[in-house]
PDB file of C-alpha atoms in Angstrom:
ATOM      1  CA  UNK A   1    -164.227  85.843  22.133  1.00  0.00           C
ATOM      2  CA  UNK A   2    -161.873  84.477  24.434  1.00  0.00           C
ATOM      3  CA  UNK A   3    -161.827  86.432  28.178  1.00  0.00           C
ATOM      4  CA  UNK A   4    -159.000  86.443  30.786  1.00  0.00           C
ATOM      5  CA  UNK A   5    -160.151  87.764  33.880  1.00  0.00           C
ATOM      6  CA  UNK A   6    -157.309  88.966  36.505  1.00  0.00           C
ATOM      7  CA  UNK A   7    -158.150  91.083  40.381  1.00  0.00           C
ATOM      8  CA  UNK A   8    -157.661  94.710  39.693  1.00  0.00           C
ATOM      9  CA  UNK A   9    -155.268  94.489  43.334  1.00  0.00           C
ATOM     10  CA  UNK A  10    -153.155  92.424  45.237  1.00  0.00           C
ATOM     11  CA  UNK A  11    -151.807  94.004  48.509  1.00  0.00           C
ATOM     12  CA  UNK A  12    -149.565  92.238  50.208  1.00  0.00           C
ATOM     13  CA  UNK A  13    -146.221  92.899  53.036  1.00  0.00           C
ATOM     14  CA  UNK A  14    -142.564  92.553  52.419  1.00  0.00           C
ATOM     15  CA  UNK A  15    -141.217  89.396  52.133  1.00  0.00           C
ATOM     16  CA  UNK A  16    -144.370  87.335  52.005  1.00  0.00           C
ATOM     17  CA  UNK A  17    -145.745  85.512  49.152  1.00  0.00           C
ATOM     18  CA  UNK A  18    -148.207  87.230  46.305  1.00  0.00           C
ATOM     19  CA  UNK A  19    -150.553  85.479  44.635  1.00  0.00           C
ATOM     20  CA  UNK A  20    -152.079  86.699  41.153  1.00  0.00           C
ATOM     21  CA  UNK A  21    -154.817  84.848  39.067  1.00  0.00           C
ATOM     22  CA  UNK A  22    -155.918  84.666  35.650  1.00  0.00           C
ATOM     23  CA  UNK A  23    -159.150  83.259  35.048  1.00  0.00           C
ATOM     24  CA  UNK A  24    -160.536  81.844  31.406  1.00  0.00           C
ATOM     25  CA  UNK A  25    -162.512  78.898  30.340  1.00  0.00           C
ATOM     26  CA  UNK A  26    -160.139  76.136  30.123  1.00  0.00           C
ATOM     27  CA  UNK A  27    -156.915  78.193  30.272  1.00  0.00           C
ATOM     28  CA  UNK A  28    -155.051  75.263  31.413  1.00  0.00           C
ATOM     29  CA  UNK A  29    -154.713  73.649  27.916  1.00  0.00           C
ATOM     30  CA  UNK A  30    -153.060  76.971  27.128  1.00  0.00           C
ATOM     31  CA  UNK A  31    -149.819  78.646  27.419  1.00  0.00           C
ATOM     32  CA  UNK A  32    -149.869  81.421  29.551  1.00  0.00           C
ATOM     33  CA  UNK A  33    -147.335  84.368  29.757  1.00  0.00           C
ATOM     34  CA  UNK A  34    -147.153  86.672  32.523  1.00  0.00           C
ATOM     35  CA  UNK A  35    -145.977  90.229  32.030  1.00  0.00           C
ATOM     36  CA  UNK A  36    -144.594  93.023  34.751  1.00  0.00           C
ATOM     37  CA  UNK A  37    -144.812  96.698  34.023  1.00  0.00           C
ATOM     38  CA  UNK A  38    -143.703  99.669  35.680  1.00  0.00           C
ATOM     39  CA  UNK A  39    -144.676 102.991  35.813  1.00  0.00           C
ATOM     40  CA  UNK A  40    -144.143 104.867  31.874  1.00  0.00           C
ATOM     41  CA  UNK A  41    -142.217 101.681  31.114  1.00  0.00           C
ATOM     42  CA  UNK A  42    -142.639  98.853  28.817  1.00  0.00           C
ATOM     43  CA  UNK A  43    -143.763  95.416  29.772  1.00  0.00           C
ATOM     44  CA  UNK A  44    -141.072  92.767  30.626  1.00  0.00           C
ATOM     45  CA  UNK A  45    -141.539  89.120  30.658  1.00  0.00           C
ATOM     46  CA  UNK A  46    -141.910  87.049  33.912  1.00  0.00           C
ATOM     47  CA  UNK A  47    -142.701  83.983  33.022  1.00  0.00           C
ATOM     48  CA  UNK A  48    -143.531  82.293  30.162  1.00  0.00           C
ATOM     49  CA  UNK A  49    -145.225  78.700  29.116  1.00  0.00           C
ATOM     50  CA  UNK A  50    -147.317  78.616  32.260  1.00  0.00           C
ATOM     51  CA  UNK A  51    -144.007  78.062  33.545  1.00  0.00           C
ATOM     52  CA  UNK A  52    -140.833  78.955  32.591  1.00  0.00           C
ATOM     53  CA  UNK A  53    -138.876  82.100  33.131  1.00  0.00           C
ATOM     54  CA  UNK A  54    -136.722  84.137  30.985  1.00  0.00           C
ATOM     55  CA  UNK A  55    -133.057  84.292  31.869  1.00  0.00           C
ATOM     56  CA  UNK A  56    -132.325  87.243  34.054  1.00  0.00           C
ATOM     57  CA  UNK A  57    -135.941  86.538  36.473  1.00  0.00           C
ATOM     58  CA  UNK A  58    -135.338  85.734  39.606  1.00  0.00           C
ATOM     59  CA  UNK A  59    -136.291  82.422  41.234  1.00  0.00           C
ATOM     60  CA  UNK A  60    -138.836  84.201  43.482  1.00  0.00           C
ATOM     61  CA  UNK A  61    -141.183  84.369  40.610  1.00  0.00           C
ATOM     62  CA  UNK A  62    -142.987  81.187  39.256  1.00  0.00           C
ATOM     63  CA  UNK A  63    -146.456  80.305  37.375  1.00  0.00           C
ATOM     64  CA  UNK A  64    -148.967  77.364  37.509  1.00  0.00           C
ATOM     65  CA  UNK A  65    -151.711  76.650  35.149  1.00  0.00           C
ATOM     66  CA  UNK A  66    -154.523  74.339  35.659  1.00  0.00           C
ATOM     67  CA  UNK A  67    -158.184  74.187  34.970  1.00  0.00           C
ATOM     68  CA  UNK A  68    -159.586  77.581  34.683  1.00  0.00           C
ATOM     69  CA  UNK A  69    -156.790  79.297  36.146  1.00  0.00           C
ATOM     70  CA  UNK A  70    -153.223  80.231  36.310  1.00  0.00           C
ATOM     71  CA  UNK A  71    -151.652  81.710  38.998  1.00  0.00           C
ATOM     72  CA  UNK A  72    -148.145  84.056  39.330  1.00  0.00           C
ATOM     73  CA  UNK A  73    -146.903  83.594  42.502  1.00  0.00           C
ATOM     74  CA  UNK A  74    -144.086  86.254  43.566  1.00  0.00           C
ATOM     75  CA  UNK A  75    -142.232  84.575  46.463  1.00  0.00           C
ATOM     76  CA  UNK A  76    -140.380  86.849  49.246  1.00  0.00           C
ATOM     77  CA  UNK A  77    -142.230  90.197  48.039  1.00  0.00           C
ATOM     78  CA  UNK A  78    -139.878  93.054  47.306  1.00  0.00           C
ATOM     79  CA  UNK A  79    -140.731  96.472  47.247  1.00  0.00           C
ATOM     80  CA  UNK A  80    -139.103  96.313  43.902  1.00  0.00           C
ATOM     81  CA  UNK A  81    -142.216  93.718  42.801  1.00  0.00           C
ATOM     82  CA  UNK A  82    -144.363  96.554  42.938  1.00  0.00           C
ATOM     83  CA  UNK A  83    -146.240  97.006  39.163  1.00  0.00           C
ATOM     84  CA  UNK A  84    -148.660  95.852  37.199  1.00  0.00           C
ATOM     85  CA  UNK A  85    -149.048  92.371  36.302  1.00  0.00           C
ATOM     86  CA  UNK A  86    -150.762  90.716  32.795  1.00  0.00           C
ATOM     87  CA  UNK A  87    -151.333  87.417  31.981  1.00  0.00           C
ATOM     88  CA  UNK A  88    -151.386  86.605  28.019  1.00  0.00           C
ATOM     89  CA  UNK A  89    -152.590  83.602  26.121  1.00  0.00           C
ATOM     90  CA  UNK A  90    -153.260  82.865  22.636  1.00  0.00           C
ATOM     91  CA  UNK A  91    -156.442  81.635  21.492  1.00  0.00           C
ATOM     92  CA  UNK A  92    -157.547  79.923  18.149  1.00  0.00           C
ATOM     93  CA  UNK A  93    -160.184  82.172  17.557  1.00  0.00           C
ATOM     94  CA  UNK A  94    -159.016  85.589  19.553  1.00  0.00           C
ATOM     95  CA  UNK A  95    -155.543  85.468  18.602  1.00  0.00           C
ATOM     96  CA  UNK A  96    -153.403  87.214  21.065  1.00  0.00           C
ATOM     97  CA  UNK A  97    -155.509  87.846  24.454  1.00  0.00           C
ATOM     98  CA  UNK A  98    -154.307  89.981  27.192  1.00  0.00           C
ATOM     99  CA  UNK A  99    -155.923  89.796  30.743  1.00  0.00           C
ATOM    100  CA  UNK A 100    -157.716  93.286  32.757  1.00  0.00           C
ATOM    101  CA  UNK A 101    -153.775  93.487  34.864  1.00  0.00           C
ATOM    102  CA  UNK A 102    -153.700  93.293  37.845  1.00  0.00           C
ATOM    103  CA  UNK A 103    -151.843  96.064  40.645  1.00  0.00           C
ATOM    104  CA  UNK A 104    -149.740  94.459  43.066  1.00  0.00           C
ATOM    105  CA  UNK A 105    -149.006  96.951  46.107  1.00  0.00           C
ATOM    106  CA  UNK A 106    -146.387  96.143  48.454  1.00  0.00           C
ATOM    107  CA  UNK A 107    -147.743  97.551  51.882  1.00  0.00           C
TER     108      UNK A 107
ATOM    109  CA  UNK B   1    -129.860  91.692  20.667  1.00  0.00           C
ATOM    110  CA  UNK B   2    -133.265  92.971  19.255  1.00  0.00           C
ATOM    111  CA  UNK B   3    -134.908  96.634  19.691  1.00  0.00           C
ATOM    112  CA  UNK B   4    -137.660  97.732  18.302  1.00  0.00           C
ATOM    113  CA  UNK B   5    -138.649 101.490  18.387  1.00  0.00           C
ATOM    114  CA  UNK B   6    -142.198 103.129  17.180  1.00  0.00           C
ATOM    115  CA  UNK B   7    -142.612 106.714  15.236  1.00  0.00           C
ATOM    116  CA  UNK B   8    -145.411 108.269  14.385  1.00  0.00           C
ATOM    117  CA  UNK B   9    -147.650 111.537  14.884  1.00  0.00           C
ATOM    118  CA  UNK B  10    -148.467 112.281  18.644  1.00  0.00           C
ATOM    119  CA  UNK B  11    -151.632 114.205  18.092  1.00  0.00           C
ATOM    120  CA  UNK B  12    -154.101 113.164  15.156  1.00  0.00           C
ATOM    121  CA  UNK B  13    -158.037 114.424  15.010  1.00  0.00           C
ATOM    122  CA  UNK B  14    -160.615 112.612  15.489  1.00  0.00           C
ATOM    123  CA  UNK B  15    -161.408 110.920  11.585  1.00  0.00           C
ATOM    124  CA  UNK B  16    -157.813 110.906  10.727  1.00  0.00           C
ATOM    125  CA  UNK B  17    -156.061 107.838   9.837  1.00  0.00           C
ATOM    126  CA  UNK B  18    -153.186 107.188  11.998  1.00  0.00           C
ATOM    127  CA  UNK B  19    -150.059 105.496  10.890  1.00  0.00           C
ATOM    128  CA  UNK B  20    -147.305 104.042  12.913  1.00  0.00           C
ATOM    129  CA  UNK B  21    -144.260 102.676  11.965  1.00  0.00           C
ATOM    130  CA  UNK B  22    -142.074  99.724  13.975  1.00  0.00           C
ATOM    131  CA  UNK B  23    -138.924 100.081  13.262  1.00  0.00           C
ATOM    132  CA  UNK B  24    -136.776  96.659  14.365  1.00  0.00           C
ATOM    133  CA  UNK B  25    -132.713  95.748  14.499  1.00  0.00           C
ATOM    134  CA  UNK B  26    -131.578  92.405  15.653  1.00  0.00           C
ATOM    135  CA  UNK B  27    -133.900  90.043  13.635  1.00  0.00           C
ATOM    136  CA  UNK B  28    -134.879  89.677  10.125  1.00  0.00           C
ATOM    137  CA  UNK B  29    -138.964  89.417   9.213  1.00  0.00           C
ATOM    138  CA  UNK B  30    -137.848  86.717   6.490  1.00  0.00           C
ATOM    139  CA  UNK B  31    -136.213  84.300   9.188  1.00  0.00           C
ATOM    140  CA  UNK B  32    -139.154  81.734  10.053  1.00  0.00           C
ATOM    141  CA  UNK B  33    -140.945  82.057  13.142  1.00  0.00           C
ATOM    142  CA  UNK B  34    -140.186  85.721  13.814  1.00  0.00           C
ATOM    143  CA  UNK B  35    -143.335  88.138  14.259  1.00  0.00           C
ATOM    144  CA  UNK B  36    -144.025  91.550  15.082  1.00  0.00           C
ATOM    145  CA  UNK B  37    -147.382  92.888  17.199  1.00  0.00           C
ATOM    146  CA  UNK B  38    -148.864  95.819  17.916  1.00  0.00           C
ATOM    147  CA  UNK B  39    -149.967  96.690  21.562  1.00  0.00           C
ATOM    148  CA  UNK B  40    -151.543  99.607  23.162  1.00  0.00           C
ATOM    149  CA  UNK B  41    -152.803 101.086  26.182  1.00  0.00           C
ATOM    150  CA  UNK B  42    -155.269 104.108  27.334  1.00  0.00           C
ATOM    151  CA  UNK B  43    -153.627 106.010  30.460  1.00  0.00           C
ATOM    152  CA  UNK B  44    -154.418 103.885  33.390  1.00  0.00           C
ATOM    153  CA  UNK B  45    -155.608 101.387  31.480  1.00  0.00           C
ATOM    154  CA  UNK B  46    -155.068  97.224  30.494  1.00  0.00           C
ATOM    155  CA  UNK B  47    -152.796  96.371  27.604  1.00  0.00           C
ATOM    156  CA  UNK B  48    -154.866  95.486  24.246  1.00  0.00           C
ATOM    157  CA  UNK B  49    -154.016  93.413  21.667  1.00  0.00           C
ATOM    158  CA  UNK B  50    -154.556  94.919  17.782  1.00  0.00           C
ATOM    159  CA  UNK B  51    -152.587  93.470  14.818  1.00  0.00           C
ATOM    160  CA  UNK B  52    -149.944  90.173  14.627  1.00  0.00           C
ATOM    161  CA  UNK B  53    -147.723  89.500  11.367  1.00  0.00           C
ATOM    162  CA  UNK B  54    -145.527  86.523  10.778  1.00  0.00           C
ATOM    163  CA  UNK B  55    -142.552  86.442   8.677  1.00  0.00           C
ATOM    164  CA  UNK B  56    -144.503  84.743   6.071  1.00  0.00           C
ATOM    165  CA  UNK B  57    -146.857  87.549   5.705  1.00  0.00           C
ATOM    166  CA  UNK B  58    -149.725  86.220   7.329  1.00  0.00           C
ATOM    167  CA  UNK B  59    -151.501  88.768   9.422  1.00  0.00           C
ATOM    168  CA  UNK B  60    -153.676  88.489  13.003  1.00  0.00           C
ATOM    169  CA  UNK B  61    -156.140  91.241  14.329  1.00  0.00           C
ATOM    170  CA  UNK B  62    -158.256  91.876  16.946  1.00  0.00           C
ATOM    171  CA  UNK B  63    -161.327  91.004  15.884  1.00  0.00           C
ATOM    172  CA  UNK B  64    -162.729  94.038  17.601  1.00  0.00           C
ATOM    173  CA  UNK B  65    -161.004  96.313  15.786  1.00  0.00           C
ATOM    174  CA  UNK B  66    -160.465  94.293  12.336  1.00  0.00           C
ATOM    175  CA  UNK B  67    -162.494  96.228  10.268  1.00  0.00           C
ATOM    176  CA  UNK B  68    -160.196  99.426  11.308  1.00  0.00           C
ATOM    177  CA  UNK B  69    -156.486  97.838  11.173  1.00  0.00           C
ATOM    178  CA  UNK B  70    -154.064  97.226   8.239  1.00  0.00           C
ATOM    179  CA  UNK B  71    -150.699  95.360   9.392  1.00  0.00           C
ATOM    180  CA  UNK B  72    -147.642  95.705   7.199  1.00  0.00           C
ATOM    181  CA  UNK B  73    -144.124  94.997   6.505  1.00  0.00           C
ATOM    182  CA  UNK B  74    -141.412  96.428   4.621  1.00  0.00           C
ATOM    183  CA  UNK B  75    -138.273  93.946   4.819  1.00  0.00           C
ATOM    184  CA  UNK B  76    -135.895  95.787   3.049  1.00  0.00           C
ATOM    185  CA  UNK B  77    -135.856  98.595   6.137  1.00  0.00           C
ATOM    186  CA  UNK B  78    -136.764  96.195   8.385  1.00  0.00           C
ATOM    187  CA  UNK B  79    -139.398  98.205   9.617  1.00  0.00           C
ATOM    188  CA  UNK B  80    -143.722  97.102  10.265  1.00  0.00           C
ATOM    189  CA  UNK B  81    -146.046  99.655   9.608  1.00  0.00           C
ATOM    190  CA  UNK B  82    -149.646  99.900  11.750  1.00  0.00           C
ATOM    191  CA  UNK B  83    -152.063 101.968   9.997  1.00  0.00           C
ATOM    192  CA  UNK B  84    -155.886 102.585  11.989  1.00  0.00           C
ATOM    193  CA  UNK B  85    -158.799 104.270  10.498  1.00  0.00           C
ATOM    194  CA  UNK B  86    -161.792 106.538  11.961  1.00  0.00           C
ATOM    195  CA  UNK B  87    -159.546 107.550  14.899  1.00  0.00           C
ATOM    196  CA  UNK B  88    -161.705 108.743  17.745  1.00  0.00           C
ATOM    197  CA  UNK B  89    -160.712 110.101  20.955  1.00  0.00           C
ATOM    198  CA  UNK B  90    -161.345 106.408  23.082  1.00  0.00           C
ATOM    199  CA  UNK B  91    -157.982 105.493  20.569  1.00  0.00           C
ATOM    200  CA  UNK B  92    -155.545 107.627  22.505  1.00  0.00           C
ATOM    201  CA  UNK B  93    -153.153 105.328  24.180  1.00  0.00           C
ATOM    202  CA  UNK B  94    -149.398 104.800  23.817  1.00  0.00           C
ATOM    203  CA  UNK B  95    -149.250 102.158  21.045  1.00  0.00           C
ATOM    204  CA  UNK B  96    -146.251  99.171  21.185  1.00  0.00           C
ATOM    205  CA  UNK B  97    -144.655  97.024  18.948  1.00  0.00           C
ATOM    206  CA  UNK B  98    -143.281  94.082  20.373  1.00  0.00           C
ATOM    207  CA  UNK B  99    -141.708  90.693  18.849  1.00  0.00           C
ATOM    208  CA  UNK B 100    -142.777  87.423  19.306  1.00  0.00           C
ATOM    209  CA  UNK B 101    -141.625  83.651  18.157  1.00  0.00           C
ATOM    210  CA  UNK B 102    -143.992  81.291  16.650  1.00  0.00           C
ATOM    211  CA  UNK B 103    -142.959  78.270  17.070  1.00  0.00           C
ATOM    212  CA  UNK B 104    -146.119  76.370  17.269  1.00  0.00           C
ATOM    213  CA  UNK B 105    -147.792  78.643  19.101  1.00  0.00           C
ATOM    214  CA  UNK B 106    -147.554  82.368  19.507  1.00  0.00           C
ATOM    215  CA  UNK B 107    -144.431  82.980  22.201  1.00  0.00           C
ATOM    216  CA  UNK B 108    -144.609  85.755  24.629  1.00  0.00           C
ATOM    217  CA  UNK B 109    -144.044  89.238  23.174  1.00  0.00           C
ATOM    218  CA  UNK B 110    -139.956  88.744  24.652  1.00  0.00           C
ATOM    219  CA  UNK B 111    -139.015  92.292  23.196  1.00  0.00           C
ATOM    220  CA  UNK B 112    -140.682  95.632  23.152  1.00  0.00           C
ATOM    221  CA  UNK B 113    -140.260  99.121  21.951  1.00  0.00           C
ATOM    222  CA  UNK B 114    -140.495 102.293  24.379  1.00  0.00           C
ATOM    223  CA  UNK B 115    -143.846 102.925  23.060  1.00  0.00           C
ATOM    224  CA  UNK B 116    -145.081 106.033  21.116  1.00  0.00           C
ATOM    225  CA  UNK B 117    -148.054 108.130  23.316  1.00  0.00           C
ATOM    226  CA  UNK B 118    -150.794 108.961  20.820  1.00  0.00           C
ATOM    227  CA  UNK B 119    -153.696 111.479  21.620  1.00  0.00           C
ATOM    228  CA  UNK B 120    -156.492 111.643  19.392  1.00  0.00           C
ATOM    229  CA  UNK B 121    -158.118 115.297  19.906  1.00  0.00           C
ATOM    230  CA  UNK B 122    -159.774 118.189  17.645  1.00  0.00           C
TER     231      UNK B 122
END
């Protein structure tokens, strides 16, 4: 089965940049979707399509996907950035496949 | 503008058979390309994937927990029902339903329910 492997944590300070990867074995000939969730709340969409973000995201938050990994990058860190983080592909023979999440602190 | 919104028991024993029902507004499980998932998660713990069904009635599940999951729909109360056998205590997580487009893939789950907390305990 297919495995997306993410870093439990991410620290970083206000108002730098974030970094968050998603590793799996050729991930970059898939589309990868990036979830943020809160404490007790549902997870929201990021960014979508390696790429793309929903309306309503702000510009600070982009994706990249190449090779064996895809990376969320969360530009001028907020406080309010602090969650959890999951990257999501599909895969022909896993169907849906969610990666470990990953806990972005905000120091 | 979709919602989605789960019901079901809180508490079942370990054994039982749990049942969950989706219930959706906003969208209609006979347009093509709309689907519904189920997601859960253990406190503290990653999201995981369990059961996919398109509007055409084709049906997805983890294969981890295939042998376990039944995925259905009832259109006319627009509502997709999650049933799970042999619950044991590992199953207690607060179970999602979310929506997704296929388009040719599998789109990101774009709307999600609140979630419905299950614990599994004797």
């Amino acid at each position: 089965s297919y495995v997306l492997t993410q870093p439990p944590s991410v620290s970083v300070a206000p108002g730098k940049t974030a970094k968050i990867s998603c590793g799996g074995n050729d991930i970059g000939y898939k589309s990868v979707h990036w979830y943020q969730q809160k404490p007790g709340q549902a997870p929201v969409v990021v960014v979508y399509d390696d790429d793309d973000r929903p309306s309503g995201i702000p510009e600070r938050f982009s994706g990249s996907n190449s090779g064996n990994t895809a990376t969320l990058t969360i530009s001028r860190v907020e406080a309010g950035d602090e969650a959890d983080y999951f990257c999501q592909v599909w895969d022909s023979d896993s169907e849906v496949v969610i990666g470990g999440g990953t806990k972005l602190s905000v120091l | 503008q979709i919602t989605l919104k789960e019901s079901g028991p809180t508490l079942v024993k370990p054994t039982q058979t749990l049942t969950l029902t989706c219930s959706f507004s906003g969208f209609s499980l006979t347009t093509s390309g709309m689907t519904v998932g189920w997601i859960r998660q253990p406190p503290g713990k990653a999201l995981e994937w369990l059961a996919l069904i398109y509007w055409n009635d084709d049906k997805r599940y983890s294969p981890s927990l295939k042998s376990r999951l039944t995925i259905t729909k009832d259109i006319s109360k627009n509502q997709v029902v999650l049933t799970m056998t042999k619950m044991d205590p590992k199953d207690t997580a607060t179970y999602f339903c979310a929506h997704a487009k296929f388009d040719i893939l599998i789109g990101p789950f774009d709307y999600w329910g609140q979630g419905s907390l299950v614990t599994v305990s004797s």
